[in-house]
Coordinates of N, CA, C and O in Angstrom, one line a residue:
M222 N -14.6 31.3 32.1 CA -15.2 31.3 30.9 C -14.4 31.4 29.8 O -13.5 32.3 29.7
A223 N -14.7 30.5 28.6 CA -13.7 30.6 27.2 C -14.0 31.8 26.6 O -15.1 32.3 26.7
P224 N -12.7 32.7 25.9 CA -13.2 33.5 25.1 C -14.1 33.2 23.8 O -14.2 32.0 23.5
P225 N -14.7 34.0 23.1 CA -15.6 33.8 22.3 C -14.9 33.1 20.9 O -13.6 33.6 20.9
R226 N -15.3 32.3 20.3 CA -14.6 31.6 19.2 C -15.0 32.7 17.8 O -15.8 33.3 17.8
L227 N -13.7 33.0 17.2 CA -13.5 33.9 16.4 C -14.0 33.3 14.9 O -14.0 31.9 14.6
S228 N -14.9 34.0 14.2 CA -15.4 33.7 13.0 C -14.7 33.1 11.9 O -13.5 33.7 11.5
V229 N -15.0 31.9 11.0 CA -14.2 31.4 10.1 C -15.0 30.6 9.1 O -16.0 30.1 9.5
N230 N -15.0 30.5 8.0 CA -15.6 29.6 7.2 C -15.2 28.2 7.2 O -14.2 27.6 6.6
D231 N -16.0 27.3 8.0 CA -15.8 25.9 8.5 C -15.6 25.1 7.2 O -15.3 24.0 7.5
N232 N -16.4 25.7 6.3 CA -16.6 24.8 5.3 C -15.8 24.9 4.0 O -15.8 24.5 2.7
Y233 N -14.7 25.9 4.2 CA -14.0 26.3 3.1 C -13.1 25.1 2.3 O -13.1 24.9 1.3
F234 N -12.7 24.2 3.0 CA -12.0 22.9 2.5 C -13.0 21.7 2.4 O -12.7 20.7 2.0
K235 N -14.5 21.9 2.5 CA -15.3 20.8 2.4 C -15.1 20.1 0.9 O -15.1 19.0 0.7
I236 N -15.1 21.0 0.0 CA -14.9 20.5 -1.2 C -14.1 21.7 -2.0 O -14.1 22.8 -2.1
I237 N -12.9 20.9 -2.6 CA -12.1 21.7 -3.2 C -12.5 21.8 -4.8 O -12.2 21.1 -5.5
D238 N -12.9 22.9 -5.0 CA -13.7 23.3 -6.3 C -13.3 24.7 -7.0 O -13.8 25.1 -8.0
T239 N -12.2 25.0 -6.5 CA -11.6 26.5 -7.1 C -9.9 26.4 -7.0 O -9.6 25.4 -6.1
S240 N -9.4 26.8 -7.9 CA -8.0 26.9 -7.9 C -7.4 27.5 -6.4 O -6.3 27.1 -6.0
Q241 N -8.0 28.4 -6.1 CA -7.7 29.1 -5.2 C -7.5 27.9 -3.4 O -6.6 28.1 -2.8
K242 N -8.5 27.5 -3.7 CA -8.5 26.4 -2.5 C -7.6 25.0 -2.7 O -7.2 24.8 -1.7
A243 N -7.4 24.8 -3.9 CA -6.3 23.9 -4.2 C -5.0 24.2 -3.8 O -4.1 23.8 -3.3
Y244 N -4.8 25.7 -4.1 CA -3.4 26.4 -3.9 C -3.4 26.3 -2.4 O -2.4 25.8 -2.0
W245 N -4.3 26.8 -1.5 CA -4.1 26.8 -0.2 C -4.0 25.5 0.1 O -3.3 25.1 1.3
L246 N -4.7 24.3 0.0 CA -4.4 23.0 0.3 C -3.1 22.7 0.1 O -2.4 21.9 0.8
G247 N -2.6 22.9 -1.0 CA -1.0 22.5 -1.2 C -0.2 23.3 -0.5 O 0.8 22.8 0.3
F248 N -0.4 24.7 0.0 CA 0.3 25.4 1.1 C 0.5 25.1 2.2 O 1.2 25.1 3.0
I249 N -0.8 24.5 2.8 CA -1.0 24.0 4.3 C -0.4 22.5 4.0 O 0.2 22.4 5.3
A250 N -0.3 21.9 3.2 CA 0.3 20.6 2.9 C 1.8 20.9 3.2 O 2.4 19.9 3.9
A251 N 2.5 21.8 2.7 CA 3.7 21.9 2.8 C 4.0 22.9 4.4 O 5.1 22.4 4.9
D252 N 3.5 23.8 4.8 CA 3.8 24.5 5.8 C 3.0 24.5 6.9 O 3.2 25.1 7.9
G253 N 1.8 23.7 6.8 CA 0.7 23.9 7.7 C 0.9 22.9 8.9 O 1.9 22.0 9.1
C254 N 0.5 23.2 10.3 CA 0.5 22.2 11.3 C -0.9 22.0 11.7 O -1.3 22.9 12.4
L255 N -1.3 20.6 11.8 CA -2.7 20.5 12.7 C -2.1 19.9 13.9 O -1.3 18.9 14.2
L256 N -2.7 20.4 15.0 CA -2.6 19.9 16.4 C -3.1 18.6 16.5 O -4.2 18.3 16.2
D257 N -2.6 17.7 17.4 CA -2.9 16.2 17.6 C -4.4 16.3 18.5 O -5.1 15.8 17.8
T258 N -4.1 16.9 19.6 CA -5.3 17.1 20.7 C -6.3 18.1 20.5 O -7.2 18.0 21.4
R259 N -6.2 19.0 19.7 CA -7.1 20.0 19.4 C -7.5 20.4 17.9 O -6.5 19.9 17.3
P260 N -8.4 20.9 17.6 CA -8.8 21.3 16.2 C -8.3 22.7 15.9 O -8.9 23.7 15.6
V261 N -7.0 22.5 15.8 CA -6.1 23.9 15.6 C -5.4 23.7 14.3 O -4.6 22.8 14.0
L262 N -5.4 24.8 13.5 CA -4.5 24.9 12.2 C -3.4 26.0 12.8 O -4.1 26.9 12.9
S263 N -2.4 25.8 12.3 CA -1.3 26.8 12.6 C -0.4 26.7 11.5 O 0.1 25.9 11.0
I264 N 0.4 27.9 10.9 CA 1.2 28.2 9.9 C 2.0 29.4 10.2 O 1.8 30.3 10.9
G265 N 3.2 29.0 10.5 CA 4.4 29.9 10.7 C 5.3 29.9 9.5 O 5.7 29.3 9.0
L266 N 5.5 31.4 9.3 CA 6.4 31.9 8.0 C 7.2 33.0 8.7 O 7.2 33.6 9.6
Q267 N 8.4 33.2 7.5 CA 9.5 34.4 7.9 C 8.3 35.6 8.0 O 7.4 35.5 6.9
I268 N 9.0 36.6 8.3 CA 8.3 37.9 8.3 C 8.0 38.5 7.1 O 6.9 39.0 6.6
Q269 N 8.8 38.3 6.0 CA 8.6 39.0 4.7 C 7.4 38.1 3.8 O 7.0 38.7 2.7
D270 N 7.1 36.9 4.7 CA 5.7 36.3 3.8 C 4.5 36.4 4.6 O 3.6 35.7 4.3
K271 N 4.5 37.6 5.2 CA 3.0 38.0 6.1 C 2.2 38.0 4.9 O 0.8 37.5 5.6
S272 N 2.1 38.6 4.0 CA 1.1 39.0 3.0 C 0.4 37.5 2.8 O -1.0 37.7 2.4
L273 N 1.2 36.5 2.6 CA 0.4 35.0 2.4 C -0.5 34.7 3.3 O -1.5 34.4 3.2
L274 N -0.1 34.9 4.6 CA -0.9 34.7 5.8 C -2.3 35.2 5.9 O -3.3 34.9 6.2
E275 N -2.1 36.8 5.6 CA -3.1 37.4 5.6 C -4.2 37.4 4.3 O -5.4 37.3 4.6
Q276 N -3.5 36.9 3.1 CA -4.4 36.5 2.1 C -5.3 35.1 2.6 O -6.4 35.1 2.3
L277 N -4.7 34.3 3.2 CA -5.0 33.0 3.6 C -6.3 33.4 4.6 O -7.2 32.8 4.4
R278 N -5.8 34.0 5.4 CA -7.0 34.6 6.4 C -8.2 35.4 5.8 O -9.1 34.8 6.1
D279 N -7.9 36.0 5.1 CA -9.0 36.7 4.2 C -9.9 35.8 3.4 O -11.0 35.7 3.5
D280 N -9.1 34.6 2.6 CA -10.0 34.1 1.8 C -10.6 32.8 2.7 O -11.8 32.6 2.6
L281 N -10.2 32.5 4.3 CA -10.9 31.5 4.9 C -11.9 32.4 6.0 O -12.8 31.9 6.4
G282 N -12.1 33.6 5.3 CA -13.0 34.5 6.1 C -12.9 34.6 7.9 O -13.9 34.7 8.6
Y283 N -11.5 34.3 7.9 CA -11.1 34.4 9.4 C -11.0 36.0 10.3 O -10.4 36.8 9.5
E284 N -11.5 36.0 11.3 CA -11.7 37.2 11.9 C -10.3 37.4 12.8 O -10.3 38.6 13.1
G285 N -9.6 36.4 13.0 CA -8.4 36.5 13.8 C -7.2 37.4 13.3 O -7.3 37.9 11.9
M286 N -6.3 37.5 13.9 CA -5.2 38.2 13.5 C -4.2 37.4 13.0 O -3.6 36.0 13.6
V287 N -3.1 37.8 12.2 CA -1.9 37.3 11.9 C -0.9 37.8 12.5 O -0.6 39.4 12.9
H288 N -0.4 37.1 13.7 CA 0.5 37.6 14.6 C 1.9 37.6 14.5 O 2.3 36.8 13.4
T289 N 2.8 38.5 14.8 CA 4.3 38.7 14.7 C 5.1 38.4 15.8 O 4.7 39.1 16.9
Y290 N 6.0 37.5 15.8 CA 6.8 37.2 16.7 C 8.4 37.4 16.3 O 8.5 36.7 15.6
N291 N 9.0 38.2 17.0 CA 10.4 38.5 16.4 C 10.6 38.5 14.9 O 9.8 39.5 14.3
H292 N 11.0 37.6 14.2 CA 11.0 37.7 12.7 C 10.1 36.7 12.1 O 10.7 36.5 10.7
C293 N 9.0 36.3 12.7 CA 8.2 35.4 12.0 C 6.8 35.9 12.2 O 6.6 36.8 13.2
V294 N 5.9 35.3 11.3 CA 4.6 35.8 11.5 C 3.8 34.1 11.7 O 4.1 33.2 11.1
Q295 N 2.5 34.5 12.3 CA 1.8 33.1 12.6 C 0.5 33.2 12.3 O -0.2 34.3 12.6
L296 N -0.5 32.3 11.8 CA -1.9 32.3 11.6 C -2.3 31.0 12.3 O -1.7 29.9 12.2
R297 N -3.2 31.3 13.4 CA -3.5 30.0 14.0 C -5.1 30.1 14.2 O -5.7 31.2 14.8
L298 N -5.9 29.0 13.8 CA -7.3 29.3 14.1 C -7.8 27.8 14.6 O -7.0 26.8 14.3
T299 N -8.9 27.7 15.2 CA -9.6 26.7 15.6 C -10.8 26.4 14.9 O -11.8 27.3 15.0
S300 N -10.9 25.3 14.3 CA -12.2 24.8 13.7 C -12.0 23.4 13.7 O -11.3 22.7 12.8
K301 N -13.1 22.8 14.1 CA -13.1 21.1 14.0 C -13.4 20.7 12.4 O -12.7 19.7 12.0
E302 N -14.1 21.6 12.1 CA -14.5 21.1 10.6 C -13.4 21.2 9.7 O -13.3 20.5 8.9
I303 N -12.6 22.4 9.6 CA -11.5 22.6 8.9 C -10.3 21.4 9.2 O -10.0 20.8 8.2
K304 N -10.3 21.1 10.5 CA -9.4 20.1 10.6 C -9.7 18.7 10.1 O -9.0 18.2 9.4
T305 N -11.1 18.3 10.2 CA -11.4 17.3 9.9 C -11.4 17.3 8.1 O -11.3 16.2 7.7
D306 N -11.8 18.2 7.6 CA -11.6 18.2 6.0 C -10.3 18.3 5.5 O -10.0 17.2 4.7
L307 N -9.3 18.7 6.3 CA -7.9 18.7 5.8 C -7.5 17.4 6.0 O -6.8 16.7 5.4
M308 N -7.7 16.6 7.1 CA -7.3 15.4 7.5 C -8.1 14.3 6.5 O -7.3 13.5 5.8
R309 N -9.0 14.3 6.1 CA -9.8 13.6 4.7 C -9.1 14.0 3.4 O -9.0 12.9 2.8
L310 N -8.5 14.9 3.4 CA -7.5 15.4 2.3 C -6.1 15.1 2.3 O -5.5 15.3 1.5
G311 N -5.7 14.2 3.3 CA -4.6 13.8 3.4 C -3.6 14.6 4.5 O -2.3 14.1 4.5
I312 N -3.9 15.8 5.0 CA -3.4 16.4 5.7 C -3.4 16.2 7.1 O -4.7 16.6 7.6
T313 N -2.4 15.6 8.0 CA -2.6 15.2 9.1 C -1.7 15.8 10.1 O -0.5 16.0 9.7
P314 N -1.9 15.7 11.4 CA -0.9 15.8 12.2 C 0.4 15.0 12.1 O 0.4 13.8 11.5
R315 N 1.7 15.8 12.1 CA 2.6 15.0 11.8 C 2.9 14.5 10.3 O 3.1 13.3 9.8
K316 N 2.4 15.5 9.6 CA 2.2 15.3 8.1 C 3.2 14.8 7.2 O 3.2 14.2 6.4
S317 N 4.5 15.1 7.8 CA 5.7 14.7 7.2 C 6.1 13.4 7.0 O 6.6 12.7 6.2
L318 N 5.0 12.5 7.9 CA 5.2 11.1 7.9 C 4.0 10.2 7.1 O 4.3 9.2 7.1
T319 N 3.0 11.3 7.0 CA 1.8 10.3 6.6 C 1.1 11.0 5.3 O 0.1 10.7 4.7
L320 N 2.1 12.2 4.6 CA 1.3 13.1 3.7 C 1.0 12.3 2.6 O 1.8 11.6 2.0
T321 N -0.3 12.2 1.8 CA -0.8 11.5 0.5 C -1.4 12.5 -0.1 O -1.5 13.8 0.0
W322 N -1.1 12.3 -1.5 CA -2.1 12.9 -2.7 C -3.2 13.0 -2.4 O -3.7 12.1 -2.1
P323 N -4.0 14.4 -2.3 CA -5.1 14.6 -2.2 C -6.1 14.2 -3.3 O -5.9 14.4 -4.4
Q324 N -7.3 13.7 -2.9 CA -8.3 13.5 -3.7 C -9.2 14.7 -4.6 O -10.1 15.0 -3.8
I325 N -8.5 15.3 -5.5 CA -9.2 16.5 -5.9 C -9.1 16.2 -7.5 O -8.5 15.4 -8.1
E326 N -9.9 17.1 -7.9 CA -9.9 16.8 -9.4 C -8.6 17.3 -10.2 O -7.6 18.1 -9.7
K327 N -8.4 16.4 -11.1 CA -6.9 16.8 -11.8 C -6.7 18.1 -12.3 O -5.5 18.5 -12.5
S328 N -7.8 18.8 -12.6 CA -7.6 20.3 -13.3 C -7.0 21.0 -12.3 O -6.4 22.3 -12.5
F329 N -6.9 20.8 -10.6 CA -6.6 21.7 -9.8 C -5.0 21.2 -9.2 O -4.6 21.7 -8.4
Y330 N -4.6 19.9 -10.1 CA -3.0 19.6 -9.5 C -2.3 20.6 -9.6 O -1.5 20.7 -8.6
P331 N -2.1 21.4 -10.8 CA -1.3 22.5 -10.9 C -1.1 23.7 -9.8 O -0.2 23.9 -9.2
D332 N -2.5 23.7 -9.3 CA -2.7 24.8 -8.3 C -2.2 24.4 -6.9 O -1.6 24.9 -5.9
F333 N -2.2 22.7 -6.6 CA -1.9 22.2 -5.5 C -0.5 22.3 -5.4 O 0.4 22.6 -4.4
I334 N 0.3 22.0 -6.6 CA 1.7 21.8 -6.5 C 2.3 23.1 -6.2 O 3.2 23.4 -5.6
R335 N 1.5 24.4 -6.9 CA 2.0 25.5 -6.7 C 1.9 26.0 -5.6 O 2.9 26.8 -5.0
G336 N 1.0 25.8 -4.7 CA 0.9 26.1 -3.3 C 1.6 25.5 -2.6 O 2.3 25.8 -1.5
Y337 N 2.1 24.0 -2.5 CA 3.2 23.2 -2.0 C 4.4 24.0 -2.4 O 5.3 24.0 -1.4
F338 N 4.7 24.1 -3.6 CA 6.0 24.8 -3.9 C 6.1 26.1 -3.2 O 7.5 26.3 -2.5
D339 N 5.2 26.9 -3.3 CA 5.3 28.1 -2.3 C 5.6 28.1 -1.1 O 6.1 28.7 -0.4
G340 N 5.0 27.0 -0.5 CA 5.0 26.8 1.0 C 6.6 26.0 1.4 O 7.1 26.5 2.2
D341 N 7.0 25.3 0.4 CA 8.1 24.5 1.1 C 9.0 23.9 -0.5 O 9.8 23.1 0.0
G342 N 9.1 24.8 -1.3 CA 9.9 24.1 -2.4 C 11.1 25.1 -2.6 O 11.2 26.5 -2.1
S343 N 11.8 25.1 -3.5 CA 13.1 25.7 -3.9 C 13.5 25.3 -5.4 O 13.0 24.1 -5.7
W344 N 14.4 26.2 -5.7 CA 14.9 25.8 -7.0 C 16.3 26.5 -7.2 O 16.5 27.3 -6.8
S345 N 16.9 25.7 -8.3 CA 18.5 25.9 -8.5 C 18.7 25.7 -10.1 O 18.3 24.9 -10.4
I346 N 19.7 26.5 -10.5 CA 20.2 26.0 -11.5 C 21.6 25.7 -11.2 O 22.4 25.8 -10.6
R347 N 22.0 24.3 -12.0 CA 23.0 23.7 -11.9 C 23.7 23.7 -13.5 O 23.3 23.3 -14.2
Q348 N 25.1 23.9 -13.4 CA 25.8 23.8 -14.6 C 27.0 22.8 -14.4 O 27.7 23.0 -13.5
R349 N 26.9 21.8 -15.3 CA 28.2 20.8 -15.5 C 28.4 20.7 -16.8 O 27.8 20.2 -17.4
G350 N 29.9 21.3 -17.1 CA 30.3 21.4 -18.3 C 29.3 21.8 -19.1 O 29.3 23.1 -19.2
N351 N 28.8 21.0 -20.6 CA 27.8 22.0 -21.5 C 26.5 21.7 -21.2 O 25.7 22.1 -21.6
Y352 N 26.3 21.3 -19.7 CA 24.7 20.8 -19.4 C 24.3 22.0 -18.5 O 25.3 22.3 -17.4
T353 N 23.1 22.4 -18.7 CA 22.6 23.3 -17.5 C 21.4 22.7 -17.0 O 20.3 22.1 -18.2
G354 N 21.1 22.5 -15.9 CA 19.9 22.0 -15.5 C 19.1 22.8 -14.5 O 19.7 23.6 -13.8
V355 N 17.8 22.8 -14.2 CA 17.1 23.3 -13.3 C 16.4 22.3 -12.2 O 16.2 21.2 -12.5
I356 N 16.8 22.3 -11.2 CA 16.5 21.4 -10.0 C 15.5 22.1 -9.2 O 15.3 23.2 -8.6
F357 N 14.5 21.1 -9.1 CA 13.4 21.8 -8.0 C 13.2 20.6 -7.0 O 13.2 19.3 -7.1
N358 N 13.2 21.2 -5.6 CA 13.1 20.5 -4.4 C 11.7 20.7 -4.0 O 11.3 22.2 -3.6

């Protein structure tokens, strides 16, 4: 007998209609993982970023835990609806090969970018002679 499914707001990503949803969409686009064969979303981060996963868990209304392993934390949840919605929004298994810009309102682009940057971005300052530049990756 399978354990009972933990509650989650399966419709969270059905419509991206808030800045917070657009942020999490960008964050998942950068750091999330959808499993090929099961309706599972998994995100693993360094332990100092645990509060991000706790906030995502809370925003999703997920009853599960953020697990700690060695120096890492992981949020893992099962939802056919969330996986389907994320895939419709361009986040697929092996997304590094397939990621596309999501079809969301332009007003939410900055939030998506901020989430993506928080998930996988970096910046540095470069100086060459009299030129100083900021590099975003």
